[in-house]
Short mmCIF file of C-alpha atoms and ligand atoms in Angstrom, two decimals:
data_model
loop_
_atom_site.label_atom_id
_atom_site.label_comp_id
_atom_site.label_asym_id
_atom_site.label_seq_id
_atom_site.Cartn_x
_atom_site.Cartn_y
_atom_site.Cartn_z
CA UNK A 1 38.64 -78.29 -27.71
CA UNK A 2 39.88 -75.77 -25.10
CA UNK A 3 38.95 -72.13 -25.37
CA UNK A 4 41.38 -69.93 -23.25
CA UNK A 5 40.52 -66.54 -22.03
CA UNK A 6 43.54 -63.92 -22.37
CA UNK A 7 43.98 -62.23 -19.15
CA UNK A 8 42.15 -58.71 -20.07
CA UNK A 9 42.25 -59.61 -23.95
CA UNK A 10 39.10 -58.01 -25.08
CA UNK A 11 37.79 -56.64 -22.00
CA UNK A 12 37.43 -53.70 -23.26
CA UNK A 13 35.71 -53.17 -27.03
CA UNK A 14 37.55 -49.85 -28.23
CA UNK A 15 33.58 -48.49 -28.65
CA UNK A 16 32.18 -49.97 -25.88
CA UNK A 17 29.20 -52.26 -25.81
CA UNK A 18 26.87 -51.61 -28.71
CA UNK A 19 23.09 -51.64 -28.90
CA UNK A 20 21.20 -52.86 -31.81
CA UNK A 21 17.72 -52.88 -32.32
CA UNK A 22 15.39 -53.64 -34.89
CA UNK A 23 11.98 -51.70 -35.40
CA UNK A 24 8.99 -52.46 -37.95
CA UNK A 25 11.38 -54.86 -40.25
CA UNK A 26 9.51 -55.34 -43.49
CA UNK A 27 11.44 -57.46 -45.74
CA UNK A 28 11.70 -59.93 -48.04
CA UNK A 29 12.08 -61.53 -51.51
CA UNK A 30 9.99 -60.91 -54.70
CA UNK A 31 6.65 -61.75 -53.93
CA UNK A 32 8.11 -63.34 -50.63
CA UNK A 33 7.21 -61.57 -47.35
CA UNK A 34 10.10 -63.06 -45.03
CA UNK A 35 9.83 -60.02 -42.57
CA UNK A 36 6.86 -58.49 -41.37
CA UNK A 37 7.09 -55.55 -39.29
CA UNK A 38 9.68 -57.18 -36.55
CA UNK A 39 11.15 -55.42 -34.00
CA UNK A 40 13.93 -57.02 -31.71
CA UNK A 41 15.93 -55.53 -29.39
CA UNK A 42 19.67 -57.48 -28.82
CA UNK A 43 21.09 -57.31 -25.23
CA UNK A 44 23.98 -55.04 -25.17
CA UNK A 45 27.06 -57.06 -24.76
CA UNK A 46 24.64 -60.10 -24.05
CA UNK A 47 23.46 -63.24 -26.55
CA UNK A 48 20.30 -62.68 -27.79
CA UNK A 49 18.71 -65.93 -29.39
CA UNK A 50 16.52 -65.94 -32.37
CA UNK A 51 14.44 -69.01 -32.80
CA UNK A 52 11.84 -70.76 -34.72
CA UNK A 53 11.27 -73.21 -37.42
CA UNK A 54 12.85 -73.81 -40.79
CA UNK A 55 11.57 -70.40 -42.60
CA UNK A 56 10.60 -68.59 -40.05
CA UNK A 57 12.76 -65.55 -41.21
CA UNK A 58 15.80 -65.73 -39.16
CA UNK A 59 18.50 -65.80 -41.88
CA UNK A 60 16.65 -63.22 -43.42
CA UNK A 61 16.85 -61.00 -40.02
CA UNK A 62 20.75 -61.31 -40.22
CA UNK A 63 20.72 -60.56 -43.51
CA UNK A 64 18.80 -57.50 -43.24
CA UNK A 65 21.21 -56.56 -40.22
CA UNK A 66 24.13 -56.68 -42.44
CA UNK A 67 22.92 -54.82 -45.15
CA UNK A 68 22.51 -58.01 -47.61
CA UNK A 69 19.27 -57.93 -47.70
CA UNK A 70 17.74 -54.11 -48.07
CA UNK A 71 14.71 -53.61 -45.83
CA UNK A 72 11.39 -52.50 -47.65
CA UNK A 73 10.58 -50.58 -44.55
CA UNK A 74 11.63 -50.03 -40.87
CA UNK A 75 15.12 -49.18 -39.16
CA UNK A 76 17.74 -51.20 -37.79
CA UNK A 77 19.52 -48.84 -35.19
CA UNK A 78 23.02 -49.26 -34.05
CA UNK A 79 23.83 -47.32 -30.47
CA UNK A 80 20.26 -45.12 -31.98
CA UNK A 81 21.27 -44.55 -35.24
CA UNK A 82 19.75 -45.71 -38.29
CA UNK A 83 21.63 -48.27 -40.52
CA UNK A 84 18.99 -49.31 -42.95
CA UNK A 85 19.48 -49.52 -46.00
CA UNK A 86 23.40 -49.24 -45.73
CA UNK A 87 25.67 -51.95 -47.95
CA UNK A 88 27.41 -54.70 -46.60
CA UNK A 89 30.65 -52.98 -46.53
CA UNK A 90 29.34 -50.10 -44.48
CA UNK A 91 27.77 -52.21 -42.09
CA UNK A 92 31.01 -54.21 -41.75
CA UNK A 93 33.10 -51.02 -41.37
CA UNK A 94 30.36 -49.84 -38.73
CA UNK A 95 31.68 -53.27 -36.30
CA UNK A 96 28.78 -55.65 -38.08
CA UNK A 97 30.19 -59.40 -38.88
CA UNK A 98 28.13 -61.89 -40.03
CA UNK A 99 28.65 -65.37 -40.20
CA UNK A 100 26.22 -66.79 -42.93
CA UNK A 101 24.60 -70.16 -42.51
CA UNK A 102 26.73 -72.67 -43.35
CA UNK A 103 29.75 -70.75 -44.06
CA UNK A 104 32.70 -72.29 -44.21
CA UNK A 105 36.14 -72.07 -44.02
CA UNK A 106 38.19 -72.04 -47.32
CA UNK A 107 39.41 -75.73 -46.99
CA UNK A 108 42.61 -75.29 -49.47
CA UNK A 109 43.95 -72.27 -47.11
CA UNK A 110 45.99 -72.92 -43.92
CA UNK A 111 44.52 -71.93 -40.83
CA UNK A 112 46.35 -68.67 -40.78
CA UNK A 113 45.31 -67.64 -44.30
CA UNK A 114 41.93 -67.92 -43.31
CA UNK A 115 42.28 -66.17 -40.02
CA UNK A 116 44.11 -63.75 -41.90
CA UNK A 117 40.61 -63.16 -44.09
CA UNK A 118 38.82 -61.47 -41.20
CA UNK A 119 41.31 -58.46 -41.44
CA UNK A 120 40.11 -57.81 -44.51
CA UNK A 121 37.00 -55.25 -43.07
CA UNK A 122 39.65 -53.60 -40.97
CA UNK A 123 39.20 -49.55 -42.40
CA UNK A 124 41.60 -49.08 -45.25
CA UNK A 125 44.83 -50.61 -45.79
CA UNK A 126 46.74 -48.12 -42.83
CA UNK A 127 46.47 -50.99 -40.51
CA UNK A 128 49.65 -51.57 -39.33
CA UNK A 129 51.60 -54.71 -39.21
CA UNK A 130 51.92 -55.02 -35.45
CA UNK A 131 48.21 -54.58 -35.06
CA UNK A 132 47.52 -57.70 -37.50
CA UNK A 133 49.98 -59.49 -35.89
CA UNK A 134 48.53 -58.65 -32.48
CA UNK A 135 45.24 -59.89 -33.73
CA UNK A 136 46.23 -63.29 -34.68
CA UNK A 137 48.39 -63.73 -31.26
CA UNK A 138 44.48 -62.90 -29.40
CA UNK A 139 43.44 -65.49 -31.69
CA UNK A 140 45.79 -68.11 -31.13
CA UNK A 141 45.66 -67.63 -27.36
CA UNK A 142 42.44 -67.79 -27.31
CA UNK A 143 41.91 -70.56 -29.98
CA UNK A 144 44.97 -72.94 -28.96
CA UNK A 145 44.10 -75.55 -31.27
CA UNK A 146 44.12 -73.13 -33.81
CA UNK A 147 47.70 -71.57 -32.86
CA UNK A 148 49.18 -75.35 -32.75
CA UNK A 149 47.78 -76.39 -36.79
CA UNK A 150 48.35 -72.38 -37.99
CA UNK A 151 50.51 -73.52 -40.48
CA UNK A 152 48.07 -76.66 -41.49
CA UNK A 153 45.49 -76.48 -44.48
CA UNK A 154 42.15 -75.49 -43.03
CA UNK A 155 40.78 -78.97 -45.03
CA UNK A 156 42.50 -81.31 -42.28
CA UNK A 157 40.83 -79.92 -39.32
CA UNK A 158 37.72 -81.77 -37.82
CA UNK A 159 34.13 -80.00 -38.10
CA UNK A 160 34.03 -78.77 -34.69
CA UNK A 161 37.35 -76.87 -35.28
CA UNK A 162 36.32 -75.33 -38.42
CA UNK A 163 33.49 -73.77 -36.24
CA UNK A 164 35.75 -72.38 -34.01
CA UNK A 165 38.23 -71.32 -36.69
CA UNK A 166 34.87 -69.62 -38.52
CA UNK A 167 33.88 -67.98 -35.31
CA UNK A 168 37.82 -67.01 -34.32
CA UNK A 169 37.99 -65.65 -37.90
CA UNK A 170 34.98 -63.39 -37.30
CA UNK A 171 36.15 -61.89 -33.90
CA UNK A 172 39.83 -61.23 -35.73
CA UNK A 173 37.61 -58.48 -37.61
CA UNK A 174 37.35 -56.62 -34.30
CA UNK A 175 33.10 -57.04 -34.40
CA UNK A 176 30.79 -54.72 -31.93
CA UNK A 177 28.08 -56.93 -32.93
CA UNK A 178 28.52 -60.75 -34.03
CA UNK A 179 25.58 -62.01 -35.83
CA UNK A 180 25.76 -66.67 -35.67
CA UNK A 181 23.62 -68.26 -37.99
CA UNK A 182 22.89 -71.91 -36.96
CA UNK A 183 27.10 -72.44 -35.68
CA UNK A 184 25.75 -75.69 -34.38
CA UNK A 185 24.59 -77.21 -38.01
CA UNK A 186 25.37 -80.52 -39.07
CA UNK A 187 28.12 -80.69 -35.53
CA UNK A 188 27.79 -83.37 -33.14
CA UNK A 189 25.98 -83.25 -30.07
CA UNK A 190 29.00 -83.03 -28.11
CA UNK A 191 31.03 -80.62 -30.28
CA UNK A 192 27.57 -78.40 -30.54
CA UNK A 193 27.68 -78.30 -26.97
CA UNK A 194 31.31 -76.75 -27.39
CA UNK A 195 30.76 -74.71 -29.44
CA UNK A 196 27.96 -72.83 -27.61
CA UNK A 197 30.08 -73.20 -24.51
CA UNK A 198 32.84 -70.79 -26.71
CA UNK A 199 29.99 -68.85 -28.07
CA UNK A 200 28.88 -67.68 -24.35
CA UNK A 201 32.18 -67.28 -23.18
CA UNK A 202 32.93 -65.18 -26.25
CA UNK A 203 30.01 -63.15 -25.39
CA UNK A 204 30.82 -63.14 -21.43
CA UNK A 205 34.21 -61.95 -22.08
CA UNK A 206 34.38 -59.23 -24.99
CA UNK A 207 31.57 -57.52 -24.69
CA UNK A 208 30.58 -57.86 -28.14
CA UNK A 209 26.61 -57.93 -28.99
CA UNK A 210 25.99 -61.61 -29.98
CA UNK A 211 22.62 -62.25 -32.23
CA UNK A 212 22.78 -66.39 -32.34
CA UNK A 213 20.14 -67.97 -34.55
CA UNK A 214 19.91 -71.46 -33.71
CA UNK A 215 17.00 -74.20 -34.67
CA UNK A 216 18.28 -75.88 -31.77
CA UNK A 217 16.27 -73.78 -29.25
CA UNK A 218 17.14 -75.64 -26.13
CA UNK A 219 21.00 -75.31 -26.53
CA UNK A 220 20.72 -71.73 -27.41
CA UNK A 221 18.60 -70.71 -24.39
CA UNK A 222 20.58 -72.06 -22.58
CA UNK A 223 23.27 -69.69 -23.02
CA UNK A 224 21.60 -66.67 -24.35
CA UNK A 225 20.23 -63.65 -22.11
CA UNK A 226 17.13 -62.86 -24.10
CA UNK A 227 15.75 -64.95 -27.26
CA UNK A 228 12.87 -64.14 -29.51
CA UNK A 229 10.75 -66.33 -31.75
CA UNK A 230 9.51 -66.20 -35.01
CA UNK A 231 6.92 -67.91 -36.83
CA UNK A 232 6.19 -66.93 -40.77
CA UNK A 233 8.02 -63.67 -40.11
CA UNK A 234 6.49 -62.68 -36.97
CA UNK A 235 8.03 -62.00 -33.82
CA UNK A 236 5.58 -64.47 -31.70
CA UNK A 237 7.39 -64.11 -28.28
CA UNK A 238 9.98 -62.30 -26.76
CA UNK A 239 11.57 -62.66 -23.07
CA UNK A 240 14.70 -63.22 -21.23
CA UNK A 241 15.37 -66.88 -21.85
CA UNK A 242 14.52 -68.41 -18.93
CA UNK A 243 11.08 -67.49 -19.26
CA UNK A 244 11.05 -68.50 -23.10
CA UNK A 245 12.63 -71.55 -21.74
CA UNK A 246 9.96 -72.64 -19.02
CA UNK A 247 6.97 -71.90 -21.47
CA UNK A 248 6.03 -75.35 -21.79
CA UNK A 249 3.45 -74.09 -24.85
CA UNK A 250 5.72 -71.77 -26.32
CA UNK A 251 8.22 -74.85 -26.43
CA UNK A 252 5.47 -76.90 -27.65
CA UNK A 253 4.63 -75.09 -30.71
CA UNK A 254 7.23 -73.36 -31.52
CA UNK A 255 10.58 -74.65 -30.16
CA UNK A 256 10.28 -78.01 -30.75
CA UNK A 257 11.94 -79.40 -27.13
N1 ADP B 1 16.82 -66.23 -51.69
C1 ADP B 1 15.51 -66.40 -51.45
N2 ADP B 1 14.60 -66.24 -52.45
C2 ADP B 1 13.28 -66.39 -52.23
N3 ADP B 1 12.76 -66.72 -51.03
C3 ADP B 1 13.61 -66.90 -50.01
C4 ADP B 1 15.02 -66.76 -50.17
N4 ADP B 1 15.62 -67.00 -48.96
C5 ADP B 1 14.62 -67.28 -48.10
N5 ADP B 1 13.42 -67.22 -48.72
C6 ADP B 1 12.10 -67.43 -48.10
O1 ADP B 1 11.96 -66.48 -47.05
C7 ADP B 1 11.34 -67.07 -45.91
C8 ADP B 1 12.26 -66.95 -44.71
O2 ADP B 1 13.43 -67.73 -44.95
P1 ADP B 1 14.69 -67.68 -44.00
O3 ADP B 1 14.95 -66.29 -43.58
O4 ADP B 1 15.78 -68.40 -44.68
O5 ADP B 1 14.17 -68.50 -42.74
P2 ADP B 1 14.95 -69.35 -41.63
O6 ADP B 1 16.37 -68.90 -41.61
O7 ADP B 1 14.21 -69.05 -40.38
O8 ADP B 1 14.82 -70.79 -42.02
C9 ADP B 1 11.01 -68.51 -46.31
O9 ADP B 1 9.69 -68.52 -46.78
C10 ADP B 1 11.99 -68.79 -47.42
O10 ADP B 1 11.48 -69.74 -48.31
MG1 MG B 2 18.15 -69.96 -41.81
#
């Protein structure tokens, strides 16, 4: 599953890096409290790693990042300014994409169809046809497998290349920040481990502010810059990775490795 790296492709996001931060995050569901007052702050350009256990509040975090899930209190600043509270499509148009948990690929569209689907934030419908096509060729470069089964439906490709076609599909809508929930779900060990390897040299090479949320907190320190864990909605600990990573208690409790 090679990932190729487009001499220059990317180098440069047409906004530069973006910052995003998250301050006093109250939020939640009904009677639910998912969020309680967290506050993150995502490594420009970097991978920043949110962990903990099975309802911890991660998803929840991304969702409130990307507008589907409105805050109760506290901001969520992009480059300083205030975002909370904005709708999905605004946070899209403002270089947001989020790739749910689970999300798929629609299995009965080819490859290029689907690829085609990330365009869809791109401001109104001026885009011009060289640009889209322009898009796709970064894609295919970088994604060879995909380029080689474009004109294949998305339902014959292995689980592994769905991922990357999700993830491919995501950067085709020109993101300043990518937001990963759980890419390495339900993949084999090996074809996790590829996937994270793409993930970080995504990250590496565009520039583009990567939040990963991963329950496998091992594999996503290992790539990340910075990770932060939750427990119950709490931001419990919060470091560059490596020091997450050697906490032998931290691991013990709440990282399960
Ligand atoms: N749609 C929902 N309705 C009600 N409660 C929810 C919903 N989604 C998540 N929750 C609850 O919010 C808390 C945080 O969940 P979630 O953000 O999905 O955690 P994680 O992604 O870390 O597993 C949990 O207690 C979960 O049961
Ligand atoms: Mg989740």
């Amino acid at each position: 599953m090679a990932v190729n790296s487009p001499a220059g492709a990317r180098a440069a996001q047409p906004h530069g890096a973006a910052s995003l931060a998250v301050e006093d995050l109250v939020a939640g569901y009904g009677d639910v409290l998912a969020l309680d007052r967290v506050t993150i702050s995502a490594t420009a350009a970097g991978i920043t790693a949110v962990l903990g256990a099975n309802g911890a509040g991660k998803t929840t975090l991304l969702r409130a990042i990307s507008g589907m899930v409105r805050p109760r209190r506290g901001r969520i600043l992009l480059n300083g300014a205030n975002q909370a509270g904005r709708s999905p499509e605004d946070m899209a148009r403002a270089g947001i994409t989020h790739v749910p948990e689970g999300h798929g690929v629609i299995a009965e569209l080819t490859v290029e169809e689907n690829l085609r689907l990330g365009m869809m934030s791109w401001p109104g419908m001026t885009s011009r046809r060289a640009d889209r096509a322009a898009a796709l060729a970064e894609a295919y470069e970088r994604f060879r497998v995909l380029a080689d089964r474009r004109r294949k439906l998305a339902a014959s490709l292995s689980g592994g290349e769905r991922q990357m076609l999700v993830i491919a599909r995501a950067l085709v809508a020109r993101p300043r920040v990518l937001l990963l929930d759980e890419p390495s779900l339900g993949l084999a060990p090996r074809v996790m481990t590829q996937v994270m390897d793409m993930v970080m040299r995504l990250s590496k090479e565009s520039g583009i502010t990567t939040v990963l949320v991963e329950q496998n907190a091992r594999a996503a320190l290992a790539i990340a810059d910075h990770g932060v864990v939750l427990n119950v909605g709490r931001v419990v600990a919060a470091a560059d990775a490596r020091t997450l990573a050697a906490d032998v208690a931290l691991r013990h409790h709440y990282l399960g490795f």
